[in-house]
Short mmCIF file of C-alpha atoms in Angstrom, two decimals:
data_model
loop_
_atom_site.label_atom_id
_atom_site.label_comp_id
_atom_site.label_asym_id
_atom_site.label_seq_id
_atom_site.Cartn_x
_atom_site.Cartn_y
_atom_site.Cartn_z
CA MET A 41 72.36 77.78 85.80
CA LYS A 42 73.48 77.14 82.31
CA LYS A 43 77.23 77.38 81.85
CA HIS A 44 79.82 75.84 78.88
CA ILE A 45 82.85 74.10 79.94
CA LEU A 46 85.88 73.45 78.07
CA VAL A 47 87.70 70.23 78.97
CA ILE A 48 91.41 70.24 77.97
CA PRO A 49 92.93 67.10 79.05
CA GLY A 50 96.32 67.83 77.86
CA ASP A 51 99.38 65.36 78.31
CA GLY A 52 100.26 62.45 80.71
CA ILE A 53 97.89 61.58 83.25
CA GLY A 54 95.67 64.88 82.42
CA PRO A 55 93.33 62.96 80.63
CA GLU A 56 92.72 60.24 83.44
CA VAL A 57 91.99 62.94 86.21
CA THR A 58 90.01 65.40 84.21
CA THR A 59 87.74 62.58 83.36
CA TRP A 60 86.72 62.62 87.12
CA GLY A 61 86.72 66.20 87.41
CA LYS A 62 84.06 66.26 84.74
CA ALA A 63 82.19 63.49 85.95
CA VAL A 64 81.72 65.41 89.46
CA LEU A 65 80.70 68.38 87.46
CA GLU A 66 77.93 66.12 85.70
CA GLN A 67 76.86 64.74 88.92
CA ILE A 68 76.43 68.24 90.72
CA ALA A 69 74.56 69.51 87.76
CA THR A 70 71.83 66.83 88.02
CA GLU A 71 71.96 66.88 91.64
CA TYR A 72 71.45 70.75 91.74
CA GLY A 73 69.40 71.35 88.57
CA HIS A 74 72.15 72.85 86.80
CA GLU A 75 72.63 72.50 82.87
CA PHE A 76 76.57 72.18 82.10
CA THR A 77 77.56 71.45 78.56
CA PHE A 78 80.85 70.53 77.79
CA ASP A 79 83.60 70.82 74.69
CA GLU A 80 87.17 69.12 74.53
CA ALA A 81 90.29 70.54 72.87
CA LEU A 82 93.98 69.87 72.50
CA MET A 83 96.98 71.36 74.26
CA GLY A 84 100.38 70.76 74.65
CA HIS A 85 102.57 67.64 73.66
CA VAL A 86 99.40 65.71 72.17
CA ALA A 87 98.62 69.05 70.09
CA ILE A 88 102.04 69.28 68.76
CA GLU A 89 101.86 65.96 67.55
CA ALA A 90 98.50 66.37 65.84
CA THR A 91 98.93 69.88 64.59
CA GLY A 92 102.57 71.21 65.11
CA ASN A 93 101.27 73.78 67.45
CA PRO A 94 101.32 73.48 71.44
CA LEU A 95 98.01 75.79 71.36
CA PRO A 96 95.87 75.30 68.03
CA ASP A 97 93.67 78.04 67.02
CA GLU A 98 90.88 76.01 67.37
CA THR A 99 91.59 75.48 71.15
CA LEU A 100 91.91 79.09 71.52
CA GLU A 101 88.80 79.92 70.03
CA LYS A 102 86.97 77.40 72.00
CA ALA A 103 88.49 78.76 75.38
CA LYS A 104 87.38 82.23 74.69
CA ALA A 105 84.01 81.19 74.01
CA SER A 106 83.53 79.09 77.19
CA ASP A 107 82.27 80.10 80.74
CA ALA A 108 85.12 78.19 82.46
CA ILE A 109 88.13 75.69 81.30
CA LEU A 110 88.74 72.43 83.08
CA PHE A 111 92.36 71.57 82.10
CA GLY A 112 94.66 68.45 83.04
CA ALA A 113 98.57 68.91 82.54
CA VAL A 114 101.04 69.58 79.77
CA GLY A 115 104.59 68.38 79.40
CA HIS A 116 106.68 65.31 78.24
CA ALA A 117 110.09 63.91 78.77
CA LYS A 118 110.86 64.27 75.07
CA TYR A 119 111.37 68.12 75.80
CA ASP A 120 112.70 67.88 79.11
CA ASN A 121 115.72 66.19 77.70
CA ASP A 122 116.00 68.53 74.60
CA PRO A 123 116.80 72.25 75.66
CA SER A 124 117.27 73.11 72.03
CA ALA A 125 113.71 72.14 71.12
CA LYS A 126 112.02 75.34 69.54
CA VAL A 127 108.38 74.19 70.17
CA ARG A 128 107.29 72.94 73.31
CA PRO A 129 104.31 71.81 75.31
CA GLU A 130 104.50 74.60 77.93
CA GLN A 131 104.26 77.21 75.37
CA GLY A 132 100.76 76.63 74.93
CA LEU A 133 100.07 76.90 78.58
CA LEU A 134 101.89 80.30 78.63
CA LYS A 135 99.99 81.35 75.52
CA ILE A 136 96.52 80.74 76.84
CA ARG A 137 96.99 82.47 80.23
CA LYS A 138 98.41 85.38 78.15
CA GLU A 139 95.49 85.39 75.59
CA LEU A 140 92.87 85.06 78.17
CA GLY A 141 94.50 87.74 80.60
CA LEU A 142 94.84 84.83 83.36
CA TYR A 143 97.21 87.28 85.49
CA ALA A 144 96.45 85.73 89.02
CA ASN A 145 96.86 81.94 89.85
CA LEU A 146 95.20 81.30 93.07
CA ARG A 147 96.34 78.14 95.07
CA PRO A 148 94.72 77.25 98.45
CA ILE A 149 96.63 74.98 100.72
CA MET A 150 94.04 73.11 101.91
CA LEU A 151 94.70 70.48 104.54
CA PHE A 152 92.75 67.43 105.70
CA ASP A 153 93.39 66.26 108.95
CA GLU A 154 93.47 62.75 107.65
CA LEU A 155 96.54 63.48 105.59
CA LEU A 156 98.72 65.04 108.58
CA ASP A 157 100.81 61.95 108.37
CA ALA A 158 100.98 61.85 104.63
CA SER A 159 103.47 65.03 104.76
CA SER A 160 107.01 65.02 105.61
CA LEU A 161 106.43 67.78 108.24
CA LYS A 162 105.66 67.19 111.71
CA PRO A 163 101.52 66.85 112.34
CA GLU A 164 101.92 69.59 115.15
CA VAL A 165 103.67 71.83 112.69
CA LEU A 166 100.80 71.39 110.09
CA ARG A 167 97.76 71.18 112.15
CA GLY A 168 95.46 74.41 111.38
CA THR A 169 97.55 75.49 108.56
CA ASP A 170 95.47 77.22 105.89
CA ILE A 171 96.88 79.33 102.96
CA LEU A 172 95.70 81.05 99.98
CA PHE A 173 98.54 82.01 97.33
CA PHE A 174 98.09 84.62 94.86
CA ARG A 175 100.86 83.93 92.34
CA GLU A 176 100.93 86.62 89.53
CA LEU A 177 100.88 84.60 86.19
CA THR A 178 101.86 86.99 83.07
CA GLY A 179 104.86 88.78 84.01
CA ASP A 180 108.15 88.15 85.33
CA VAL A 181 111.30 86.17 83.75
CA TYR A 182 108.88 83.92 82.03
CA PHE A 183 107.72 86.63 79.82
CA GLY A 184 110.51 88.80 79.64
CA GLU A 185 113.02 89.25 76.65
CA LYS A 186 115.24 86.08 76.23
CA ASN A 187 118.59 85.95 74.64
CA ARG A 188 121.43 83.68 73.81
CA SER A 189 124.63 84.81 72.56
CA GLU A 190 126.00 83.73 69.14
CA ASP A 191 128.50 81.48 70.72
CA ARG A 192 125.67 79.63 72.96
CA ASN A 193 127.84 80.52 76.01
CA THR A 194 125.71 83.27 77.50
CA ALA A 195 122.07 83.46 78.22
CA SER A 196 119.71 86.05 79.75
CA ASP A 197 116.01 86.35 80.92
CA LEU A 198 114.31 89.87 81.62
CA MET A 199 112.78 90.01 84.81
CA ILE A 200 110.26 92.87 84.23
CA TYR A 201 107.23 93.93 85.89
CA HIS A 202 104.92 97.12 85.12
CA ARG A 203 103.15 98.78 88.17
CA TYR A 204 99.51 98.00 86.60
CA GLU A 205 100.59 94.22 86.75
CA VAL A 206 101.50 94.55 90.53
CA GLU A 207 98.33 96.73 91.03
CA ARG A 208 95.67 94.39 89.80
CA ILE A 209 96.93 91.02 91.47
CA ALA A 210 97.70 93.03 94.59
CA THR A 211 94.15 94.15 94.72
CA LYS A 212 92.64 90.80 94.47
CA ALA A 213 94.93 89.38 97.21
CA PHE A 214 94.05 92.38 99.52
CA GLU A 215 90.04 91.88 98.71
CA ALA A 216 90.67 88.04 99.63
CA ALA A 217 92.71 88.99 102.73
CA ARG A 218 89.81 91.21 103.86
CA ALA A 219 87.54 88.39 103.42
CA ARG A 220 89.44 85.77 105.60
CA SER A 221 91.65 86.59 108.33
CA LYS A 222 92.69 90.18 107.31
CA ARG A 223 96.45 89.22 106.97
CA LEU A 224 98.70 89.36 103.73
CA CYS A 225 102.34 88.75 103.25
CA SER A 226 103.96 90.05 100.31
CA VAL A 227 106.99 87.84 99.32
CA ASP A 228 109.88 89.57 97.15
CA LYS A 229 113.57 90.18 96.93
CA ALA A 230 113.54 93.73 97.19
CA ASN A 231 117.00 93.87 98.74
CA VAL A 232 118.59 92.86 95.58
CA LEU A 233 115.95 93.19 92.65
CA GLU A 234 114.78 96.35 91.05
CA SER A 235 111.63 94.57 90.03
CA SER A 236 110.99 93.42 93.56
CA ARG A 237 111.69 97.26 94.48
CA LEU A 238 108.64 98.12 92.52
CA TRP A 239 106.69 95.54 93.49
CA ARG A 240 107.14 96.38 97.30
CA GLU A 241 106.56 99.98 96.38
CA VAL A 242 103.28 99.29 94.85
CA VAL A 243 102.15 96.90 97.39
CA GLN A 244 102.88 99.38 100.33
CA GLU A 245 101.03 102.06 98.28
CA LEU A 246 98.05 100.04 98.00
CA ALA A 247 98.03 98.80 101.72
CA LYS A 248 96.96 102.34 102.55
CA GLN A 249 93.50 101.52 100.87
CA TYR A 250 93.32 98.30 103.10
CA PRO A 251 94.23 99.50 106.67
CA ASP A 252 92.21 96.76 108.17
CA VAL A 253 94.62 94.32 106.62
CA GLU A 254 97.67 93.74 108.33
CA THR A 255 100.45 93.76 105.76
CA GLU A 256 103.98 92.15 105.92
CA HIS A 257 106.69 92.00 103.69
CA MET A 258 109.19 89.15 103.36
CA PHE A 259 112.20 87.86 101.47
CA ILE A 260 111.57 84.91 99.22
CA ASP A 261 114.42 83.06 100.78
CA ASN A 262 112.99 83.72 104.29
CA ALA A 263 109.55 82.99 103.16
CA ALA A 264 110.80 79.58 101.77
CA MET A 265 112.18 78.94 105.45
CA GLN A 266 109.17 80.02 107.18
CA LEU A 267 106.91 78.06 105.15
CA VAL A 268 108.14 74.74 106.29
CA LYS A 269 109.08 75.90 109.71
CA ASN A 270 105.77 77.63 110.58
CA PRO A 271 103.23 77.30 108.06
CA LYS A 272 100.46 78.61 110.12
CA LYS A 273 102.00 81.85 110.08
CA PHE A 274 100.70 82.55 106.48
CA ASP A 275 97.24 83.31 105.58
CA VAL A 276 97.19 84.93 101.98
CA VAL A 277 100.51 84.98 100.26
CA LEU A 278 101.10 87.45 97.65
CA THR A 279 104.14 86.80 95.02
CA ALA A 280 105.47 87.07 91.72
CA ASN A 281 105.50 84.63 88.87
CA LEU A 282 108.69 83.04 89.76
CA PHE A 283 108.82 82.93 93.26
CA GLY A 284 104.94 81.74 93.40
CA ASP A 285 106.01 78.81 91.19
CA ILE A 286 108.68 77.76 93.60
CA LEU A 287 106.71 78.44 96.86
CA THR A 288 103.40 76.80 95.77
CA ASP A 289 105.21 73.51 94.98
CA GLU A 290 107.32 73.55 98.43
CA ALA A 291 103.60 74.31 100.06
CA SER A 292 102.54 70.86 98.44
CA GLN A 293 104.31 69.08 101.14
CA ILE A 294 102.39 70.48 103.53
CA ALA A 295 99.25 68.92 101.99
CA GLY A 296 101.05 65.75 101.63
CA SER A 297 101.16 65.51 98.04
CA MET A 298 100.81 67.43 94.88
CA GLY A 299 97.99 65.31 93.77
CA MET A 300 95.83 66.95 96.46
CA LEU A 301 96.24 70.72 95.35
CA ALA A 302 93.98 72.39 92.84
CA SER A 303 94.51 76.07 91.51
CA ALA A 304 92.53 78.69 89.67
CA SER A 305 93.98 80.98 87.12
CA ILE A 306 91.64 84.11 86.86
CA GLY A 307 91.34 87.67 85.22
CA ASP A 308 88.60 89.48 84.36
CA GLY A 309 86.85 86.86 82.01
CA THR A 310 86.89 83.26 81.80
CA GLY A 311 88.87 81.25 84.57
CA PHE A 312 91.52 78.33 84.18
CA PHE A 313 91.22 75.35 86.57
CA GLU A 314 93.89 72.81 86.81
CA PRO A 315 95.65 70.45 89.32
CA ILE A 316 99.13 71.60 89.99
CA HIS A 317 100.63 67.89 89.73
CA GLY A 318 101.92 68.38 85.84
CA SER A 319 101.91 65.76 83.48
CA ALA A 320 103.75 62.89 85.65
CA HIS A 321 104.42 60.45 82.49
CA ASP A 322 105.91 58.04 84.82
CA ILE A 323 102.77 57.02 86.02
CA ALA A 324 100.45 57.81 82.95
CA GLY A 325 98.07 55.11 81.84
CA GLN A 326 98.56 53.24 84.73
CA ASN A 327 95.46 54.06 86.75
CA LYS A 328 97.78 55.33 89.72
CA ALA A 329 97.29 59.04 89.52
CA ASN A 330 95.09 60.77 92.35
CA PRO A 331 92.25 62.41 90.95
CA LEU A 332 91.41 64.65 93.84
CA ALA A 333 93.35 67.64 92.76
CA SER A 334 91.27 67.96 89.53
CA ILE A 335 88.03 67.23 91.62
CA LEU A 336 89.16 69.92 93.83
CA SER A 337 89.63 72.24 90.94
CA VAL A 338 86.28 71.69 89.72
CA ALA A 339 85.03 72.91 93.25
CA LEU A 340 86.94 76.06 92.86
CA MET A 341 85.48 76.53 89.46
CA LEU A 342 82.09 76.21 90.95
CA GLU A 343 82.91 78.79 93.75
CA ILE A 344 85.01 81.12 91.91
CA SER A 345 83.65 81.52 88.47
CA PHE A 346 79.84 80.35 88.85
CA GLY A 347 79.33 81.65 92.50
CA LEU A 348 78.20 78.31 93.35
CA GLN A 349 79.19 78.03 97.20
CA ASP A 350 77.00 75.10 98.33
CA GLU A 351 78.01 73.07 95.26
CA ALA A 352 81.60 73.58 95.81
CA LYS A 353 81.54 72.73 99.82
CA ARG A 354 79.29 69.47 98.99
CA ILE A 355 82.46 68.62 96.58
CA THR A 356 84.91 69.04 99.36
CA SER A 357 82.71 67.44 101.85
CA ALA A 358 82.45 64.43 99.83
CA ILE A 359 86.26 64.11 99.53
CA ASP A 360 86.73 64.50 103.57
CA LYS A 361 84.10 61.78 103.77
CA ALA A 362 86.13 59.40 101.62
CA LEU A 363 89.33 60.22 103.46
CA LYS A 364 87.99 59.76 106.88
CA ASP A 365 86.50 56.58 105.74
CA GLY A 366 90.39 55.37 104.97
CA TYR A 367 90.34 55.53 101.29
CA ARG A 368 93.70 56.72 99.62
CA THR A 369 95.60 56.60 96.41
CA GLY A 370 99.12 55.42 96.30
CA ASP A 371 100.59 59.09 96.73
CA ILE A 372 98.76 59.77 100.28
CA ALA A 373 98.94 56.34 101.66
CA ASP A 374 101.46 55.26 104.61
CA ALA A 375 102.20 52.60 106.31
CA ASN A 376 99.14 52.33 108.44
CA THR A 377 96.80 52.50 105.77
CA ASP A 378 94.65 49.84 105.02
CA GLN A 379 95.79 47.95 101.96
CA SER A 380 92.41 47.11 100.59
CA LYS A 381 91.56 51.08 100.74
CA ILE A 382 94.23 51.87 98.71
CA LEU A 383 92.33 53.07 95.30
CA GLY A 384 93.62 53.55 91.72
CA THR A 385 92.72 56.54 89.85
CA ASP A 386 89.05 55.46 88.64
CA ALA A 387 88.43 53.65 92.08
CA MET A 388 88.84 57.08 93.93
CA GLY A 389 86.99 59.21 91.38
CA GLN A 390 83.80 56.69 91.65
CA LYS A 391 84.28 56.84 95.63
CA VAL A 392 83.82 60.54 95.50
CA LEU A 393 81.02 60.24 93.20
CA GLU A 394 79.42 57.57 95.75
CA TYR A 395 79.66 60.12 98.49
CA LEU A 396 78.32 62.76 96.40
CA GLN A 397 75.16 60.66 95.62
CA GLN A 398 74.50 60.11 99.38
CA PRO A 399 71.57 62.32 100.92
CA VAL A 400 72.63 65.23 102.81
CA LEU A 401 71.52 64.94 106.29
CA SER A 402 70.13 68.10 107.88
#
């Protein structure tokens, strides 16, 4: 298989973790006889510093010409502390999603048994959890019309959805549920919001085409509570952009750390794969970042964009072996962790490569 992959390291710890995502792709290509070629591009704060634009035209052109994109993170404290800034790193991320038609964000909550104690939740509550979130990505308040009054004392963001936007992501979620345990929970706020009433109406209509899938509707406040009370209750979760942003970050505590969660943003063309942990500038350049979410994002890329199931499972298995043997980065270590096995970014990435290079036992 020949594929061209664009790497966008981005800001903060992005370059550190994507280095190991790329290294794993190169190892998989060598082992399985694939040909992966790579290019690199700027986005976010580094792009603003270099070009004045969070998503330079050159980056967008490279993105559209690639078979898949491995992304790091965008963001910088400089902008967090300046709400009046007109040009912001996150604008690049929103624009590339829109330009590539990446309307569905998939976030699997993959729970490794070795990390049950890394979560703030009780192991008996967590064990057996396996959730796949479908978060709509190009609608809602993030893309709706925004206004600020002339006196700067009143602001508004339009929460807007079109029927086709709900239909296309709901279809993907129903198809995924059909292939899993045939359970789907759609999360909204239909008791208050008109956009949520449209959302629920569309999902109810579409559910008739999937009579084998058990469909449940839940308000966002209840869903947030149930996610920490009984996460095993959920299998496929379908929700809007804003609600999905909040729920998936909450769900990171199920896996023990944001450093363990991968994501895929997909539409009908080039897929975009990234860890969910953000730029984490407080640890950038210190060799402390957890590279496993970026490596798991690579596994998602191989599975979803390229259809390489065995290769994806090989990566997940290598990570599982590293964890079983006690290796941890700082964010997933606990009081019982062997101090000699708490690794930095590079050592953990190298450790996964070592397990990948071991022969597969039949």
